[in-house]
Amino acid sequence: MSDNRLTEQEHKELTDEYRVQSKFEKLMDEYNHSNHRHKVELITKAFNFAKQAHVGVYRNDGDPYILHPLEVALIVCKEMGLGSTSICAALLHDVVEDTDFEVVDISNMFGAKIAQLVEGLTKIPGEIFADKDVKQAENFRKLLLTMSSDIRVILVKMADRLHNMRTLGSMRPDKQYKIAGETMFIYAPLAHRLGLFAIKTELEDLSFKYEHPDDFRIINEKLIATEEMRQRLFDNFAKPVRQRFAELNMTYEMKARVKSAYSIWNKMNSKNVPFEDIYDIFAIRIIFEPTGQVDEKNLCWDIYAAITDIYRTRPDRLRDWVSRPKANGYQALHLTVMGPDGQWIEIQIRSKRMDEIDEKGFAAHWKYKEGKVEEDTELDKWLHTITEILENPNPNTLDFLDTIKMNLFSSEIFVFTPKGDLKTLPKFATALDFAYSLHTDIGNNCIGAKVNHRLVPLSHKLESGDQVEILTSKVQSPKLEWLNYVTTAKARTAIEIMLRRERKEISRLGKEKVLEYFQKADIEPSQSYIDRLMLHYSFVKRDDLYFAVEKGEVKLPDNLRKALKEKDNTSIFGYVKKALGVGKKKSSDNENNKGKKKFDKSKPYELTEDALGKHNYVIASCCKPIPGDDVFGFINDDQSVIVHKQSCSIGLRLKSSFGDRILSTSWSSHINRSFEAVIHISGIDKVGILTDISRAVSEFNVNIIRLLLEVKDGMFEGKINLLVHDVDDIHNLCIAISKIENVKSVSRIAE
């Protein structure tokens, strides 16, 4: 009798096949319910092609690889509302990168447009760049180049990143930190700029989950614990409002929106307050269906009037993004009212169209723009700016990444030209930024500005409502220090282009002087002789020598022949030759790796100390973490491990730009070494409060470095600088101080 039972491998293959087919059917069901032209055959063909190309390949979590492009396609279809071209690009996005197929094969089978998107989503081969860190920035530059001609490439990339974040748990901790850091540094701000609110929020929360798991868990537990209370607030608020809307015969939906865990944590840290003091944890969203008789804008204000007839409003919290949408296309009317339970409640009023644009961003914007003639939105203008930057990119790819990053996540201000035209700029923009926003030539020739008829310098920071007049001069040109005055990517790029062009011209004139000098000395200006002269003055590049000669920063030698005959082993020559690699014996890979530490990235790098307090790491001076903080390690050039907080802004850039140097870490117990920390404290002043605080601190094994309290109008506020062993010391100390009478808040702060 034969055994017909399936083997474990056969069972897995059948299960995997069923899961793949089910996921594809779900994708097609979503697509068939969309309002796009139905190209079922094309999508089915792309699925079958991708499935065959990835056959036998599995992801880290054990899933068949084809499930990843299927999930990406589902996000593109369901969560972004895109059509067949984007869905096919999502299904095929890893084929060229991970298999033997090429872009030309995609083009022959699916057409040039889908092939263009797939090419934009394909990473650059590693062998092109020796430096993996530069490769990361180059991949992003390539992605943006394709985006400038077709926005769908970045939308598919967003979907790809979102699914990778949703499945990040199967990766090694160091990879989790790298990908989460990249996501927070670039992709979440980019989702914000593209108006993908739902995706931006999820990306932030998932990054937060992996970088600060304990804080993520605690905040979500508190959200669950306070859910019933929030529901009660909503019900009490909504009852009279529903009655009023019924009288107005409105078609609408009213729902509560809870702030994301990351947003709450970010506000707790920026405002230095506990969870319980965040009053806008939830907001109420009113989404209405417009009627034929009244336009959306007027309906927003009608709803505003109906609500303010019932509840008292807070004037300083009114935000009108209906008349003037945000740069990412966001439209809504925000107001804050005092609810029936004595709590401030934020209300967001928007139409169904506005709500869909908020959730699905750019894709929904184009859906509603189709067939209509309308002026460019702020988002269109931003895409135009990206195109300008890409036409003249910074040669340093990492600086280029920072330039793109500028303004992605900034708040906006609105300023006026002398004729009353309205311009949108990022918060903290300067008069010089405004000049470049008008025209590159105006920026390059700017000598000053008048803000509200008052003369101000180029570095003057603008505020909403300012009227700005730019003063120019034909003899003016950009200066190096201007880079310190600007905050917009467009201004910075324009200044860098002019500075490079100017430097090139100065170097050309300097080269002519050097060649003329050689001729006067009756010496043939060979490249070898010019290189010797360059080394004589400690320059690494010939252009640097020419530039310095023209600017008068170096004086050519009186005796040129003598200077050229100097021996190569002088201290200057040795130093510069080392920098240039001149005469350096080419070393093998084994020699290059000699002396380098081997880091096992499959497990956390343990941060330890010995009995004398010596340790195997270096504390980053930018964020000064202490044992117990959520941290990661960065392998420095000298192979030392620099420890940064997960939330450190510099650390965030390191994770996104130097992914291969990131280490997951774990703290060992630290009893011999002390770390500096700062506590912020405030409350109501009383006699002896300083003594009470000092007594509370003295009960713990910590040292006070500095204690400063200031009293004003019966309130005190101050900081205590301490030497502690770990986060537990800080936590226990804060609890003890908070129990002192009249102390109202105490928390650790960064300094």
mmCIF file of N, CA and C in Angstrom, residues 197 201 218-231 233 255-268 273-285 317 336 343-348:
data_model
loop_
_atom_site.group_PDB
_atom_site.id
_atom_site.type_symbol
_atom_site.label_atom_id
_atom_site.label_comp_id
_atom_site.label_asym_id
_atom_site.label_seq_id
_atom_site.Cartn_x
_atom_site.Cartn_y
_atom_site.Cartn_z
ATOM 1 N N PHE A 197 -0.728 61.174 3.241
ATOM 2 C CA PHE A 197 -0.805 61.285 4.700
ATOM 3 C C PHE A 197 -0.842 59.929 5.386
ATOM 4 N N THR A 201 2.171 58.520 7.806
ATOM 5 C CA THR A 201 1.915 58.203 9.212
ATOM 6 C C THR A 201 2.341 56.781 9.538
ATOM 7 N N ILE A 218 4.528 51.437 25.154
ATOM 8 C CA ILE A 218 3.915 52.174 26.267
ATOM 9 C C ILE A 218 2.844 53.137 25.761
ATOM 10 N N ILE A 219 3.157 53.883 24.688
ATOM 11 C CA ILE A 219 2.185 54.852 24.157
ATOM 12 C C ILE A 219 0.945 54.139 23.630
ATOM 13 N N ASN A 220 1.127 53.021 22.932
ATOM 14 C CA ASN A 220 -0.038 52.290 22.419
ATOM 15 C C ASN A 220 -0.876 51.706 23.545
ATOM 16 N N GLU A 221 -0.225 51.265 24.621
ATOM 17 C CA GLU A 221 -0.973 50.774 25.788
ATOM 18 C C GLU A 221 -1.800 51.897 26.405
ATOM 19 N N LYS A 222 -1.220 53.108 26.463
ATOM 20 C CA LYS A 222 -1.955 54.246 27.025
ATOM 21 C C LYS A 222 -3.095 54.673 26.105
ATOM 22 N N LEU A 223 -2.898 54.556 24.801
ATOM 23 C CA LEU A 223 -3.978 54.879 23.862
ATOM 24 C C LEU A 223 -5.149 53.913 24.042
ATOM 25 N N ILE A 224 -4.839 52.639 24.235
ATOM 26 C CA ILE A 224 -5.897 51.642 24.457
ATOM 27 C C ILE A 224 -6.622 51.911 25.777
ATOM 28 N N ALA A 225 -5.828 52.262 26.813
ATOM 29 C CA ALA A 225 -6.404 52.498 28.144
ATOM 30 C C ALA A 225 -7.324 53.720 28.167
ATOM 31 N N THR A 226 -7.056 54.701 27.304
ATOM 32 C CA THR A 226 -7.851 55.947 27.304
ATOM 33 C C THR A 226 -8.896 55.974 26.183
ATOM 34 N N GLU A 227 -9.054 54.853 25.480
ATOM 35 C CA GLU A 227 -9.974 54.803 24.340
ATOM 36 C C GLU A 227 -11.425 55.083 24.759
ATOM 37 N N GLU A 228 -11.843 54.500 25.868
ATOM 38 C CA GLU A 228 -13.223 54.675 26.330
ATOM 39 C C GLU A 228 -13.505 56.133 26.670
ATOM 40 N N MET A 229 -12.534 56.792 27.292
ATOM 41 C CA MET A 229 -12.688 58.196 27.650
ATOM 42 C C MET A 229 -12.807 59.064 26.392
ATOM 43 N N ARG A 230 -12.004 58.767 25.372
ATOM 44 C CA ARG A 230 -12.078 59.538 24.123
ATOM 45 C C ARG A 230 -13.416 59.324 23.421
ATOM 46 N N GLN A 231 -13.930 58.095 23.465
ATOM 47 C CA GLN A 231 -15.223 57.816 22.844
ATOM 48 C C GLN A 231 -16.332 58.609 23.528
ATOM 49 N N LEU A 233 -15.939 61.512 25.070
ATOM 50 C CA LEU A 233 -15.779 62.903 24.640
ATOM 51 C C LEU A 233 -16.401 63.120 23.262
ATOM 52 N N LYS A 255 -16.153 61.523 12.251
ATOM 53 C CA LYS A 255 -15.384 60.466 12.911
ATOM 54 C C LYS A 255 -14.230 61.065 13.697
ATOM 55 N N ALA A 256 -13.756 60.290 14.655
ATOM 56 C CA ALA A 256 -12.620 60.719 15.478
ATOM 57 C C ALA A 256 -11.330 60.201 14.856
ATOM 58 N N ARG A 257 -10.308 61.050 14.827
ATOM 59 C CA ARG A 257 -8.988 60.659 14.328
ATOM 60 C C ARG A 257 -8.006 60.743 15.481
ATOM 61 N N VAL A 258 -7.364 59.619 15.792
ATOM 62 C CA VAL A 258 -6.417 59.580 16.913
ATOM 63 C C VAL A 258 -5.011 59.852 16.400
ATOM 64 N N LYS A 259 -4.288 60.680 17.100
ATOM 65 C CA LYS A 259 -2.903 61.011 16.741
ATOM 66 C C LYS A 259 -2.064 59.736 16.743
ATOM 67 N N SER A 260 -1.114 59.624 15.827
ATOM 68 C CA SER A 260 -0.278 58.423 15.759
ATOM 69 C C SER A 260 0.674 58.366 16.947
ATOM 70 N N ALA A 261 1.140 57.149 17.246
ATOM 71 C CA ALA A 261 2.063 56.953 18.375
ATOM 72 C C ALA A 261 3.320 57.803 18.198
ATOM 73 N N TYR A 262 3.851 57.841 16.963
ATOM 74 C CA TYR A 262 5.067 58.635 16.729
ATOM 75 C C TYR A 262 4.809 60.118 16.946
ATOM 76 N N SER A 263 3.677 60.627 16.447
ATOM 77 C CA SER A 263 3.358 62.051 16.611
ATOM 78 C C SER A 263 3.222 62.417 18.087
ATOM 79 N N ILE A 264 2.601 61.528 18.862
ATOM 80 C CA ILE A 264 2.465 61.773 20.303
ATOM 81 C C ILE A 264 3.830 61.798 20.969
ATOM 82 N N TRP A 265 4.659 60.793 20.645
ATOM 83 C CA TRP A 265 6.015 60.722 21.236
ATOM 84 C C TRP A 265 6.842 61.947 20.850
ATOM 85 N N ASN A 266 6.737 62.351 19.590
ATOM 86 C CA ASN A 266 7.493 63.507 19.102
ATOM 87 C C ASN A 266 7.073 64.778 19.835
ATOM 88 N N LYS A 267 5.764 64.933 20.063
ATOM 89 C CA LYS A 267 5.261 66.114 20.765
ATOM 90 C C LYS A 267 5.653 66.078 22.235
ATOM 91 N N MET A 268 5.611 64.887 22.850
ATOM 92 C CA MET A 268 6.034 64.746 24.250
ATOM 93 C C MET A 268 7.474 65.220 24.428
ATOM 94 N N VAL A 273 6.648 67.259 27.799
ATOM 95 C CA VAL A 273 5.470 67.000 28.632
ATOM 96 C C VAL A 273 5.151 65.505 28.598
ATOM 97 N N PRO A 274 4.438 64.980 29.607
ATOM 98 C CA PRO A 274 4.045 63.571 29.604
ATOM 99 C C PRO A 274 2.849 63.327 28.690
ATOM 100 N N PHE A 275 2.542 62.072 28.464
ATOM 101 C CA PHE A 275 1.419 61.663 27.616
ATOM 102 C C PHE A 275 0.122 62.336 28.047
ATOM 103 N N GLU A 276 -0.095 62.403 29.352
ATOM 104 C CA GLU A 276 -1.349 62.930 29.893
ATOM 105 C C GLU A 276 -1.565 64.403 29.573
ATOM 106 N N ASP A 277 -0.477 65.124 29.236
ATOM 107 C CA ASP A 277 -0.598 66.558 28.963
ATOM 108 C C ASP A 277 -0.713 66.882 27.474
ATOM 109 N N ILE A 278 -0.808 65.873 26.635
ATOM 110 C CA ILE A 278 -1.030 66.115 25.199
ATOM 111 C C ILE A 278 -2.537 66.233 24.982
ATOM 112 N N TYR A 279 -3.021 67.459 24.778
ATOM 113 C CA TYR A 279 -4.472 67.672 24.749
ATOM 114 C C TYR A 279 -5.091 67.372 23.386
ATOM 115 N N ASP A 280 -4.264 67.333 22.321
ATOM 116 C CA ASP A 280 -4.841 67.107 20.987
ATOM 117 C C ASP A 280 -4.564 65.697 20.485
ATOM 118 N N ILE A 281 -4.643 64.711 21.411
ATOM 119 C CA ILE A 281 -4.416 63.323 21.006
ATOM 120 C C ILE A 281 -5.448 62.885 19.971
ATOM 121 N N PHE A 282 -6.643 63.422 20.062
ATOM 122 C CA PHE A 282 -7.608 63.074 19.019
ATOM 123 C C PHE A 282 -8.287 64.333 18.487
ATOM 124 N N ALA A 283 -8.669 64.244 17.224
ATOM 125 C CA ALA A 283 -9.391 65.345 16.582
ATOM 126 C C ALA A 283 -10.640 64.763 15.939
ATOM 127 N N ILE A 284 -11.605 65.611 15.665
ATOM 128 C CA ILE A 284 -12.844 65.169 15.025
ATOM 129 C C ILE A 284 -12.843 65.652 13.582
ATOM 130 N N ARG A 285 -13.078 64.727 12.688
ATOM 131 C CA ARG A 285 -13.049 65.031 11.260
ATOM 132 C C ARG A 285 -14.477 65.007 10.708
ATOM 133 N N ARG A 317 -6.283 79.194 17.098
ATOM 134 C CA ARG A 317 -6.086 77.864 16.519
ATOM 135 C C ARG A 317 -6.859 77.679 15.212
ATOM 136 N N THR A 336 -10.468 74.924 16.698
ATOM 137 C CA THR A 336 -10.432 74.274 18.012
ATOM 138 C C THR A 336 -11.516 74.894 18.880
ATOM 139 N N GLN A 343 -12.816 70.261 27.648
ATOM 140 C CA GLN A 343 -11.546 69.986 26.976
ATOM 141 C C GLN A 343 -11.546 70.605 25.587
ATOM 142 N N TRP A 344 -10.364 71.104 25.167
ATOM 143 C CA TRP A 344 -10.229 71.648 23.821
ATOM 144 C C TRP A 344 -10.274 70.498 22.816
ATOM 145 N N ILE A 345 -11.049 70.665 21.755
ATOM 146 C CA ILE A 345 -11.183 69.630 20.725
ATOM 147 C C ILE A 345 -10.919 70.267 19.363
ATOM 148 N N GLU A 346 -10.021 69.640 18.583
ATOM 149 C CA GLU A 346 -9.739 70.140 17.236
ATOM 150 C C GLU A 346 -10.738 69.538 16.249
ATOM 151 N N ILE A 347 -11.286 70.403 15.373
ATOM 152 C CA ILE A 347 -12.237 69.966 14.346
ATOM 153 C C ILE A 347 -11.596 70.198 12.979
ATOM 154 N N GLN A 348 -11.670 69.191 12.106
ATOM 155 C CA GLN A 348 -11.156 69.313 10.745
ATOM 156 C C GLN A 348 -12.331 69.177 9.786
#
